[in-house]
Coordinates of C-alpha atoms and ligand atoms in Angstrom, one line a residue:
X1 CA 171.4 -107.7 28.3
X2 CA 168.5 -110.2 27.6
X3 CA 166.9 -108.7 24.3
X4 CA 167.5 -111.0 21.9
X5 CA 167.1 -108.9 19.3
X6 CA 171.0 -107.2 20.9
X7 CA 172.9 -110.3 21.3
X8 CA 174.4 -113.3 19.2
X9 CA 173.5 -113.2 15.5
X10 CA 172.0 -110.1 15.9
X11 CA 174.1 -108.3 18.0
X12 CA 174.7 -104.6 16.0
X13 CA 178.0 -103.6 14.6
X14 CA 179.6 -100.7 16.9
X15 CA 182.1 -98.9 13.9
X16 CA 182.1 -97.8 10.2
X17 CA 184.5 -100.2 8.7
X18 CA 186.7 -99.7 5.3
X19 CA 188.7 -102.2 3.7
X20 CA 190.1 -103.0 0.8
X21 CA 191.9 -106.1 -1.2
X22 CA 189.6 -109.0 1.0
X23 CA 190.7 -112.4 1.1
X24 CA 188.6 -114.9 -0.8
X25 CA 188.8 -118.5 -0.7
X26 CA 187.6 -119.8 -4.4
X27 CA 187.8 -117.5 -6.8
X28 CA 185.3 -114.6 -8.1
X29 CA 183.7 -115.1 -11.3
X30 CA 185.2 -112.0 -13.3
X31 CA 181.6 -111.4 -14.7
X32 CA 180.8 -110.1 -11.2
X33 CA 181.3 -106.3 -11.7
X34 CA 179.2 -104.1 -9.6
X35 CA 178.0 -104.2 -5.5
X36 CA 176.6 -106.8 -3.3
X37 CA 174.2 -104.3 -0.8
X38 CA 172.2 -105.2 2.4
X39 CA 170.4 -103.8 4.8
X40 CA 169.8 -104.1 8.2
X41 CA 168.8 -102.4 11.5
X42 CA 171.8 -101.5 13.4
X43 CA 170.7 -99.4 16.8
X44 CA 172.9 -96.2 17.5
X45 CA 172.7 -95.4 21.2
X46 CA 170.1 -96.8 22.7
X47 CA 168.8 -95.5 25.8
X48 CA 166.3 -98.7 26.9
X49 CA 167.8 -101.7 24.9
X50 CA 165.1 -104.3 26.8
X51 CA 162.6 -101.4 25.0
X52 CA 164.0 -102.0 21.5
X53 CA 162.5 -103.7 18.6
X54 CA 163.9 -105.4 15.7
X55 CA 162.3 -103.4 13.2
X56 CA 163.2 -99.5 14.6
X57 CA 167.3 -100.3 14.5
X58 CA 168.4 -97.4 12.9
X59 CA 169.7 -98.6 9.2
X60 CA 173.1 -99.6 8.6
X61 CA 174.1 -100.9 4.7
X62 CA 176.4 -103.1 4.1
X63 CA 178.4 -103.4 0.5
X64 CA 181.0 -105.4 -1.2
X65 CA 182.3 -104.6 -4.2
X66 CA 183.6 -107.2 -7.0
X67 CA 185.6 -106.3 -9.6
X68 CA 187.9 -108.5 -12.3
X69 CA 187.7 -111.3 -10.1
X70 CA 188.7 -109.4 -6.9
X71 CA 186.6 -108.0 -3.8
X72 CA 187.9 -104.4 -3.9
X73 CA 186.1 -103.2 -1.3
X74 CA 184.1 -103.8 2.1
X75 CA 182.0 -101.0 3.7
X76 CA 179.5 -100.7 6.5
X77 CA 177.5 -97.0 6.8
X78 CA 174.4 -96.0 9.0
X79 CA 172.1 -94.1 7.0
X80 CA 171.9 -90.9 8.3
X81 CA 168.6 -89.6 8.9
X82 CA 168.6 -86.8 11.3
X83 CA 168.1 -88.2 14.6
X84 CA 171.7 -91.1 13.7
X85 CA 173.6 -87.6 12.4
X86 CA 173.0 -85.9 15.5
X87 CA 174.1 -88.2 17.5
X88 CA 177.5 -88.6 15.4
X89 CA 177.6 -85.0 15.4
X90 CA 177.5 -84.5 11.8
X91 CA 175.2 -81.9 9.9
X92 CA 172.0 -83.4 9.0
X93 CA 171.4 -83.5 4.8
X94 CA 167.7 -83.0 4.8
X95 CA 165.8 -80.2 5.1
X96 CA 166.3 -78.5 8.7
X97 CA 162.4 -77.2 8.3
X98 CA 160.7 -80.3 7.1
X99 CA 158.4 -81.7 9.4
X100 CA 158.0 -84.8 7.3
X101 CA 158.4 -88.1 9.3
X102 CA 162.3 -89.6 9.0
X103 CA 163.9 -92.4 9.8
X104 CA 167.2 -94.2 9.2
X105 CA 166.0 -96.5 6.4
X106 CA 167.1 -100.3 7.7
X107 CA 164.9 -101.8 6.0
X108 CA 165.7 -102.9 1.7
X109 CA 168.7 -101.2 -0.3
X110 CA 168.7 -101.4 -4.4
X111 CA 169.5 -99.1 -7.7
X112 CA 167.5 -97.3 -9.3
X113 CA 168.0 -94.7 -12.4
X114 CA 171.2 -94.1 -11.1
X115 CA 170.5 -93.5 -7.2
X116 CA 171.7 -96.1 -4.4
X117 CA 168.2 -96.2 -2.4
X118 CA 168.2 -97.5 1.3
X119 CA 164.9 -98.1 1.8
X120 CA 161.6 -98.6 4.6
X121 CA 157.9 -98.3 5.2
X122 CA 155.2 -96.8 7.1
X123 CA 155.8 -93.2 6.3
X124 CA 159.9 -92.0 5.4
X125 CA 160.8 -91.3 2.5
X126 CA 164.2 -93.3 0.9
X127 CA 167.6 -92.0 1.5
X128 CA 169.8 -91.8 -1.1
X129 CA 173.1 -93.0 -0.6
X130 CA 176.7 -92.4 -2.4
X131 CA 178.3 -95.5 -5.0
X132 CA 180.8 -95.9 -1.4
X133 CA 177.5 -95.8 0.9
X134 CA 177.4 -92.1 2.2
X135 CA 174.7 -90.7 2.9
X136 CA 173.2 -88.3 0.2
X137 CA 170.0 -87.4 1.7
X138 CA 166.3 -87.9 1.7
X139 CA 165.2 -88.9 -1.5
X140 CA 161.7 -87.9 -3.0
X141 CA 162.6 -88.7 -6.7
X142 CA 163.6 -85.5 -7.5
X143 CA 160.3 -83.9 -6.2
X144 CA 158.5 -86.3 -7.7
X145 CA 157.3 -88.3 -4.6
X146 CA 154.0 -86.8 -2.7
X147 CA 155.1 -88.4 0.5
X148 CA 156.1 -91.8 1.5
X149 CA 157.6 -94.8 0.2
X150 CA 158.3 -98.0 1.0
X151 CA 160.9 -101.0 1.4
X152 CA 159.6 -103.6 -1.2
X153 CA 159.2 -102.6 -4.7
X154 CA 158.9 -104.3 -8.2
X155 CA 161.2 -103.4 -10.9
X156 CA 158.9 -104.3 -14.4
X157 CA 162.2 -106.0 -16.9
X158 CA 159.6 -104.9 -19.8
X159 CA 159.4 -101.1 -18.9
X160 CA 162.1 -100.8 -16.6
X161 CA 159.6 -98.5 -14.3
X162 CA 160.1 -99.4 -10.0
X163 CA 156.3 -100.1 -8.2
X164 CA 155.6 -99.9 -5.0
X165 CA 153.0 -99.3 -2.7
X166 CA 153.4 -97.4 0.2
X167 CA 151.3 -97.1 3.6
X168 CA 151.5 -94.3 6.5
X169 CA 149.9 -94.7 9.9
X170 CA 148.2 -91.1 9.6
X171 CA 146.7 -92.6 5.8
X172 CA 143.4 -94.0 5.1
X173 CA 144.8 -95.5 1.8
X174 CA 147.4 -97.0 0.4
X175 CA 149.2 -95.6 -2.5
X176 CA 150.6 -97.2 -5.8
X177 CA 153.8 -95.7 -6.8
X178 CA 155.1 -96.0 -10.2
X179 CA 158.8 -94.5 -10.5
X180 CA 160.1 -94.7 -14.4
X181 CA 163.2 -96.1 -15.7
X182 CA 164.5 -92.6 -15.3
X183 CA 164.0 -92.2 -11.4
X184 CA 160.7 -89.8 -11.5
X185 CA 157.3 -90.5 -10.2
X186 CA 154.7 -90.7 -13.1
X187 CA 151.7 -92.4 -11.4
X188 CA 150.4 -92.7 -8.0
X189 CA 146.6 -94.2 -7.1
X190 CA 144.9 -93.9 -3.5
X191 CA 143.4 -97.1 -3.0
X192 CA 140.9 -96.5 0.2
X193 CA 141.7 -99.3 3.4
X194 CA 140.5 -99.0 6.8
X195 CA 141.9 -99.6 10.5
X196 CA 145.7 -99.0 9.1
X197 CA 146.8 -102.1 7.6
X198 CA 150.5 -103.5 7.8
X199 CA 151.0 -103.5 4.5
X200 CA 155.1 -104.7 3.9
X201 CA 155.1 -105.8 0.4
X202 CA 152.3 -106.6 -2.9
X203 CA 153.0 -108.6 -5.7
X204 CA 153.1 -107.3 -9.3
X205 CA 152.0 -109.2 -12.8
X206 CA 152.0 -107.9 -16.6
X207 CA 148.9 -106.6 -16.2
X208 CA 147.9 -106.1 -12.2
X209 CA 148.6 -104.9 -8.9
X210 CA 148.1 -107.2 -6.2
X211 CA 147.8 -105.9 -2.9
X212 CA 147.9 -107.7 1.1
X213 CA 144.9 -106.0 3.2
X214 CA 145.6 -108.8 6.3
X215 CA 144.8 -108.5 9.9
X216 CA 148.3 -106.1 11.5
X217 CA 146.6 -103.2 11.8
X218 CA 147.6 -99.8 13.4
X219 CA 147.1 -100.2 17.2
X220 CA 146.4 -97.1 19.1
X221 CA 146.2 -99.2 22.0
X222 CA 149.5 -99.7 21.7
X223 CA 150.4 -96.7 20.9
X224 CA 149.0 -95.1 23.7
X225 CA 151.4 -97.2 25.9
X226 CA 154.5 -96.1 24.2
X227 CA 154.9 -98.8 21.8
X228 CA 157.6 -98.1 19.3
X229 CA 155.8 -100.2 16.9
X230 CA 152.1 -100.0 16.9
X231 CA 151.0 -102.6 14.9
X232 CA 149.5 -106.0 16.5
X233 CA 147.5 -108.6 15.0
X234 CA 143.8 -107.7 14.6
X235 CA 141.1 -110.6 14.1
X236 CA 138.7 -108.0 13.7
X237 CA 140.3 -106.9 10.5
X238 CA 139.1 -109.0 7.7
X239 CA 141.9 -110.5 5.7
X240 CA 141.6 -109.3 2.1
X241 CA 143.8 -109.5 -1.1
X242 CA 142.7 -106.7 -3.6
X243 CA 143.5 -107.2 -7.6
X244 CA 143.7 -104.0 -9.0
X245 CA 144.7 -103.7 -13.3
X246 CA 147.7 -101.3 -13.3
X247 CA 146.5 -99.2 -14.9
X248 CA 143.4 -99.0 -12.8
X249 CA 142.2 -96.5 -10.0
X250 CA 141.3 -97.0 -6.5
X251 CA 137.9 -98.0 -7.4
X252 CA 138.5 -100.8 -9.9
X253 CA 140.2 -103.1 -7.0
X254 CA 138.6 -106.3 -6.8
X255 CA 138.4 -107.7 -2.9
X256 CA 138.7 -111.5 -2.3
X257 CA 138.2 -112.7 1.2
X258 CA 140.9 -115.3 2.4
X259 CA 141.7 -117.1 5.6
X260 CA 143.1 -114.9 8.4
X261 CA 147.3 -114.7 8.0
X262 CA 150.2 -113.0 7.2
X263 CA 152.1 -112.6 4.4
X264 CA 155.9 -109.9 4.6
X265 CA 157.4 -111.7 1.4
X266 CA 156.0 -112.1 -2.3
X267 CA 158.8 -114.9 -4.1
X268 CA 157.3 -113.3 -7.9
X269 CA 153.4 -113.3 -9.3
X270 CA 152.7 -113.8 -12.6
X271 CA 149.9 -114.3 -15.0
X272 CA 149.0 -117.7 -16.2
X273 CA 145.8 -117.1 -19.1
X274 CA 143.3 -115.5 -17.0
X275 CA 144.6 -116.4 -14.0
X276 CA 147.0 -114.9 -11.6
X277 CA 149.6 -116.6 -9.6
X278 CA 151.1 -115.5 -6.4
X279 CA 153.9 -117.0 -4.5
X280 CA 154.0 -116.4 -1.0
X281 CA 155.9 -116.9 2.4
X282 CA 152.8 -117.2 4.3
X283 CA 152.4 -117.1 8.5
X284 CA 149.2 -118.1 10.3
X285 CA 149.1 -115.3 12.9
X286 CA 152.1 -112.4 13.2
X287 CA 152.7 -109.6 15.7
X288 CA 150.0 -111.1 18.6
X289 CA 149.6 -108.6 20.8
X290 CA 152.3 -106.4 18.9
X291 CA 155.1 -109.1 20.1
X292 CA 157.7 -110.6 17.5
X293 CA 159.2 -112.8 19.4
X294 CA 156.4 -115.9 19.5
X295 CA 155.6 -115.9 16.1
X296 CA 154.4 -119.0 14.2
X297 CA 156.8 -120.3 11.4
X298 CA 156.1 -118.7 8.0
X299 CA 155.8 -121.7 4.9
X300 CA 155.6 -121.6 1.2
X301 CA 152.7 -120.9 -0.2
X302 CA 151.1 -120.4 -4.0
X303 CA 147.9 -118.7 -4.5
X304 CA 145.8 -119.2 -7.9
X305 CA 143.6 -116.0 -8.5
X306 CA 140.6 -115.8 -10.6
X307 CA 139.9 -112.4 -10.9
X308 CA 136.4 -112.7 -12.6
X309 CA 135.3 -115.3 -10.2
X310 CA 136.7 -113.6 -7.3
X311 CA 138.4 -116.9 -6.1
X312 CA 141.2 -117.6 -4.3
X313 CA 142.6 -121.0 -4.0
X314 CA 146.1 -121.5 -1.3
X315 CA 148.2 -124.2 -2.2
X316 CA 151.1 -125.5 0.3
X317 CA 154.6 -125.4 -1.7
X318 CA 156.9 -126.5 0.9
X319 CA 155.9 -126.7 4.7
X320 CA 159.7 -126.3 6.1
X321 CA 159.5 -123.2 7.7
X322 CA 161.6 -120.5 5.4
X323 CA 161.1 -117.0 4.7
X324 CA 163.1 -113.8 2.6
X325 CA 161.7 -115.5 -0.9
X326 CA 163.9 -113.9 -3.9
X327 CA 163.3 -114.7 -7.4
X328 CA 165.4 -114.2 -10.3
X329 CA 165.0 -110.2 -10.9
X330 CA 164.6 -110.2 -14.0
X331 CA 161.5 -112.7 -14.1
X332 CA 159.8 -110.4 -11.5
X333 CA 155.8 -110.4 -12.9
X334 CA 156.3 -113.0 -15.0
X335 CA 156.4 -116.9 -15.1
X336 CA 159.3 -117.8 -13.5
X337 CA 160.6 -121.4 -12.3
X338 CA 162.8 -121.0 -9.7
X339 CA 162.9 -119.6 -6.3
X340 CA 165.4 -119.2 -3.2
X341 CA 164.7 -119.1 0.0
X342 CA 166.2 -118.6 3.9
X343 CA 165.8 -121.8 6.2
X344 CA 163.4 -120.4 8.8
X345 CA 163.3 -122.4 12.2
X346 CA 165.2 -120.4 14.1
X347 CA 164.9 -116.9 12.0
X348 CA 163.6 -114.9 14.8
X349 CA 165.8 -116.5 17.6
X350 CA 169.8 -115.6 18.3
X351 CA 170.1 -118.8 15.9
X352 CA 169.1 -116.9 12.3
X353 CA 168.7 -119.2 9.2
X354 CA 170.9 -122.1 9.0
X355 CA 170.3 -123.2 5.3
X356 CA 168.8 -121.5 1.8
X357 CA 166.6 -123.6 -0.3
X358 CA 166.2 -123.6 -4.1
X359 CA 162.6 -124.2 -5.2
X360 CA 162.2 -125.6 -8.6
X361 CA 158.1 -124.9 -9.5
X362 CA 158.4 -127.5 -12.5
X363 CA 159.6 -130.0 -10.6
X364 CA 158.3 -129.6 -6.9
X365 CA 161.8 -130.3 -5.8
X366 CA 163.6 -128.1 -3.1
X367 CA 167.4 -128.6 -2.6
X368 CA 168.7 -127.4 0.8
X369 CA 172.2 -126.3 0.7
X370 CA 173.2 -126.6 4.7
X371 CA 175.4 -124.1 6.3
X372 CA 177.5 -124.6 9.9
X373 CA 175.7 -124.0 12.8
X374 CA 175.4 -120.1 14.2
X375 CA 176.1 -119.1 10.6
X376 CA 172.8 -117.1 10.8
X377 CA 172.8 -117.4 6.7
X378 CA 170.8 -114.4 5.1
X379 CA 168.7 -113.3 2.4
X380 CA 169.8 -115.5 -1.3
X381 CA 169.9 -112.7 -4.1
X382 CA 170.8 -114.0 -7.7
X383 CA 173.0 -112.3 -10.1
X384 CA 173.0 -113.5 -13.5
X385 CA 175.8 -114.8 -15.3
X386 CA 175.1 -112.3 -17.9
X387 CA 172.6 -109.9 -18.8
X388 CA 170.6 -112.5 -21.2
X389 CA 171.7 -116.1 -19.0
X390 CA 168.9 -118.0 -19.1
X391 CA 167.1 -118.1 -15.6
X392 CA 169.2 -119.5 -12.9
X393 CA 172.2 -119.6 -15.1
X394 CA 174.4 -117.6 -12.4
X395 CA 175.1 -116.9 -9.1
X396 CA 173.4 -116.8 -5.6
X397 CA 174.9 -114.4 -2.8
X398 CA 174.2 -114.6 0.5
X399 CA 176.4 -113.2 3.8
X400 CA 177.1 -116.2 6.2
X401 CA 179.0 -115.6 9.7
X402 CA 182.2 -118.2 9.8
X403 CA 181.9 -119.2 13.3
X404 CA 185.5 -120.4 12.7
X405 CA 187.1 -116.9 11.8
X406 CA 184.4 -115.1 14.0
X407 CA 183.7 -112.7 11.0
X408 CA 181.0 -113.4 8.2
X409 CA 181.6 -114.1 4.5
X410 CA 180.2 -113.1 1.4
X411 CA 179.2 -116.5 0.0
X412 CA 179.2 -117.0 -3.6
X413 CA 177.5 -120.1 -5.0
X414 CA 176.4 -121.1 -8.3
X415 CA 172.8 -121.5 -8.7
X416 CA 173.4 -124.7 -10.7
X417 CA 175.4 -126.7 -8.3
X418 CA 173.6 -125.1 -5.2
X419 CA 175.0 -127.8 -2.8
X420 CA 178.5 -128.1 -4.1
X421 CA 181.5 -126.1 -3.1
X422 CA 180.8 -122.0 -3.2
X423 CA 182.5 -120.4 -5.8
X424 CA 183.8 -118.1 -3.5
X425 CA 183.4 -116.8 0.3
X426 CA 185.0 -113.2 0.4
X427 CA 186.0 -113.1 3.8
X428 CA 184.7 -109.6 5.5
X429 CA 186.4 -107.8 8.0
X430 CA 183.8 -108.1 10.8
X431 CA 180.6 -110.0 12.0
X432 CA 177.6 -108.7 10.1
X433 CA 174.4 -108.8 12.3
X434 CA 171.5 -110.7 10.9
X435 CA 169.8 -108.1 8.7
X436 CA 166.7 -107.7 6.1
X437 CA 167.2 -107.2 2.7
X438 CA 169.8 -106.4 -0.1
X439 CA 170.4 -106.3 -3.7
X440 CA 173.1 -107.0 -6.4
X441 CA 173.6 -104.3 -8.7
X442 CA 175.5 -104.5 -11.2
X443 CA 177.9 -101.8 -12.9
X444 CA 176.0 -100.4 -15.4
X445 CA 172.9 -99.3 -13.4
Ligands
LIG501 FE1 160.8 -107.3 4.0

């Protein structure tokens, strides 16, 4: 098997795994009540593995739960949409009529009014999940949703409401999505694009919408020759970033022209007077010629919007190449000062990251916090110490594979001495493969 996308760090998990009562080395800070979630594509049966692609694994969440100072549980699930039920011979939860398009989410998992949300883009809706990581079914907010979602949303600490914005293939728009703090859909605006832009994630501020019209477009040349994921880089497409106010309608979106790239990952955006600022993981070129595996290394990034002046200035943060840029969640669309990041070099080889960064914006200084080799270190999410810490007064978790134990630990660091000792590893059962996104969510959501 030569795919790399099969073997080494991301080689999938082949079982469902329960356990209870892990080890840990260090000790759990008893504040940590509540689930450590990721996600991550995990293929189930595949017929042509040197066809696959590392963004069509079917999803499989991972969770850890802390409680009292103990890890009470480990789990592993694939998220059963109806193609991964079928082939585990189980009944399929949606609707056997729908001819809505459906997917095993792999993409983002977090909480939301009470729902476990497994999460991904381009035209599926979510899938709920149970508190232990079964699957529920496809979620449209309680009928709430016209039609698809997405993996990367903003939850607003003021309102409590989720935003998105969510892209389809078949769509000549994008749609804003607002979801409020009670799990419905109360808004959505079309906002008109052309030639079916990739469109992974947007960045949200007190008062906008900010929204990545870059050239990955829809490919139907692509798609005519079977490609599984029809979306290539397009220097045809002009590379836009659109401010649009929230509570504004698909006409009021201001247009800036930029320099051709890609951006997956916003780190936070804020509002600074009448400017806007955007952080950014930013590549030059992505998906040439629909292929993932030459692309350039993504940097650090900081855009300055004027909005009245239609101006857009890029300013380099931090050239190491890094990507998966997490912020404290509750500073998302406003100021914040910190950010954490995933060592990049390797992120798209059988080596994943090998190091997170901490970026403090005040005072331009980055610390790398190194982790062994073939760790394949993922996404950093913060937890809080407490509900009202003061930003970066808590904890980062990452998973990180322990090439010594041959399984892959749920690191716990605090985000205050970021390069000393972790406060824990809970040591998981099995080898997690290299995955996308996750969340901590605590207890009481
Ligand atoms: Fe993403």
């Amino acid at each position: 098997m030569t795919n790399r996308f099969l073997t080494g760090a991301f080689a999938p998990a082949t079982d469902e795994v329960t356990a209870f009562d892990l080890p840990v080395t260090g000790r759990i800070p008893d504040e940590l009540n509540g689930r450590y979630l990721r996600n991550g594509p995990n293929p189930l049966g595949l017929e042509d593995p040197e066809a696959y692609h590392l963004f069509l694994g079917e999803g499989m969440v991972h969770g850890v739960r802390l409680r009292d100072g103990r890890a009470e549980w480990y789990r592993n699930r694939w998220v059963r949409s109806r193609e991964v039920a079928g082939r585990l011979g189980e009944e399929w939860s949606g609707d056997p009529d729908t001819e809505d398009f459906d997917f095993a989410a792999n993409t983002h998992v977090l909480a939301h009014a009470g729902r476990t949300l497994a999460l991904v883009e381009a035209g599926p809706r979510p899938y709920e999940l149970s508190y232990e990581l079964d699957t529920v079914g496809p979620c449209d907010f309680g009928g709430t949703l016209p039609g698809a979602y997405t993996a990367h949303t903003k939850h607003d600490p003021r309102t409590g409401e989720l935003h998105a914005v969510a892209y389809h293939f078949g769509w000549e728009y994008v749609q804003y999505v607002v979801v409020d703090a009670r799990g419905a859909v109360t808004r959505t605006v079309n906002v008109p694009v052309q030639g079916g832009p990739m469109m992974h994630d947007f960045a949200l501020t007190e008062r906008h919408v900010i929204l990545y019209d870059l050239p990955v477009t829809f490919s139907m040349d692509l798609a005519a020759d079977g490609a599984r994921l029809p979306y290539a880089w397009n220097p045809s497409h002009p590379a836009r970033v659109g401010i649009m106010p929230r509570d504004g309608d698909g006409s009021s979106v201001r247009w800036i022209d930029i320099d051709p790239c890609f951006v997956f990952h916003t780190l936070n955006a804020y509002e600074d007077g009448d400017r806007l600022v955007v952080d950014v993981a930013r590549y030059p070129e992505m998906l040439v010629a629909g292929r993932l595996e030459d692309v350039p290394a993504p940097a650090l990034d900081r855009w300055t919007i004027d909005p009245a002046a239609g101006k857009l200035s890029s300013q380099r943060v931090d050239d190491r190449p890094q990507e998966f840029p997490r912020v404290d969640e509750r500073r998302v669309s406003e100021p914040h000062r910190y950010g954490y990041t995933v060592s990049a070099a390797e992120l798209l080889r059988t080596k994943a990251g090998e190091a997170l960064l901490k970026h403090d914006y005040m005072t331009g200084v980055a610390e790398v916090r190194e982790f062994a080799a073939g760790s394949a270190v993922g996404e950093a999410v913060f937890a809080p110490r407490s509900p009202d810490a003061a930003e970066d007064d808590g904890y980062v978790m990452a998973l990180a594979f322990d090439p010594g134990r041959g399984a892959t630990d749920l690191v716990i660091l605090a985000a205050q001495d970021f390069t000393g000792e972790p406060v824990a590893r809970v040591h998981l059962p099995i080898r997690v493969p290299a995955g996308f996104h996750g969340s901590w969510v605590p207890d009481q959501n």
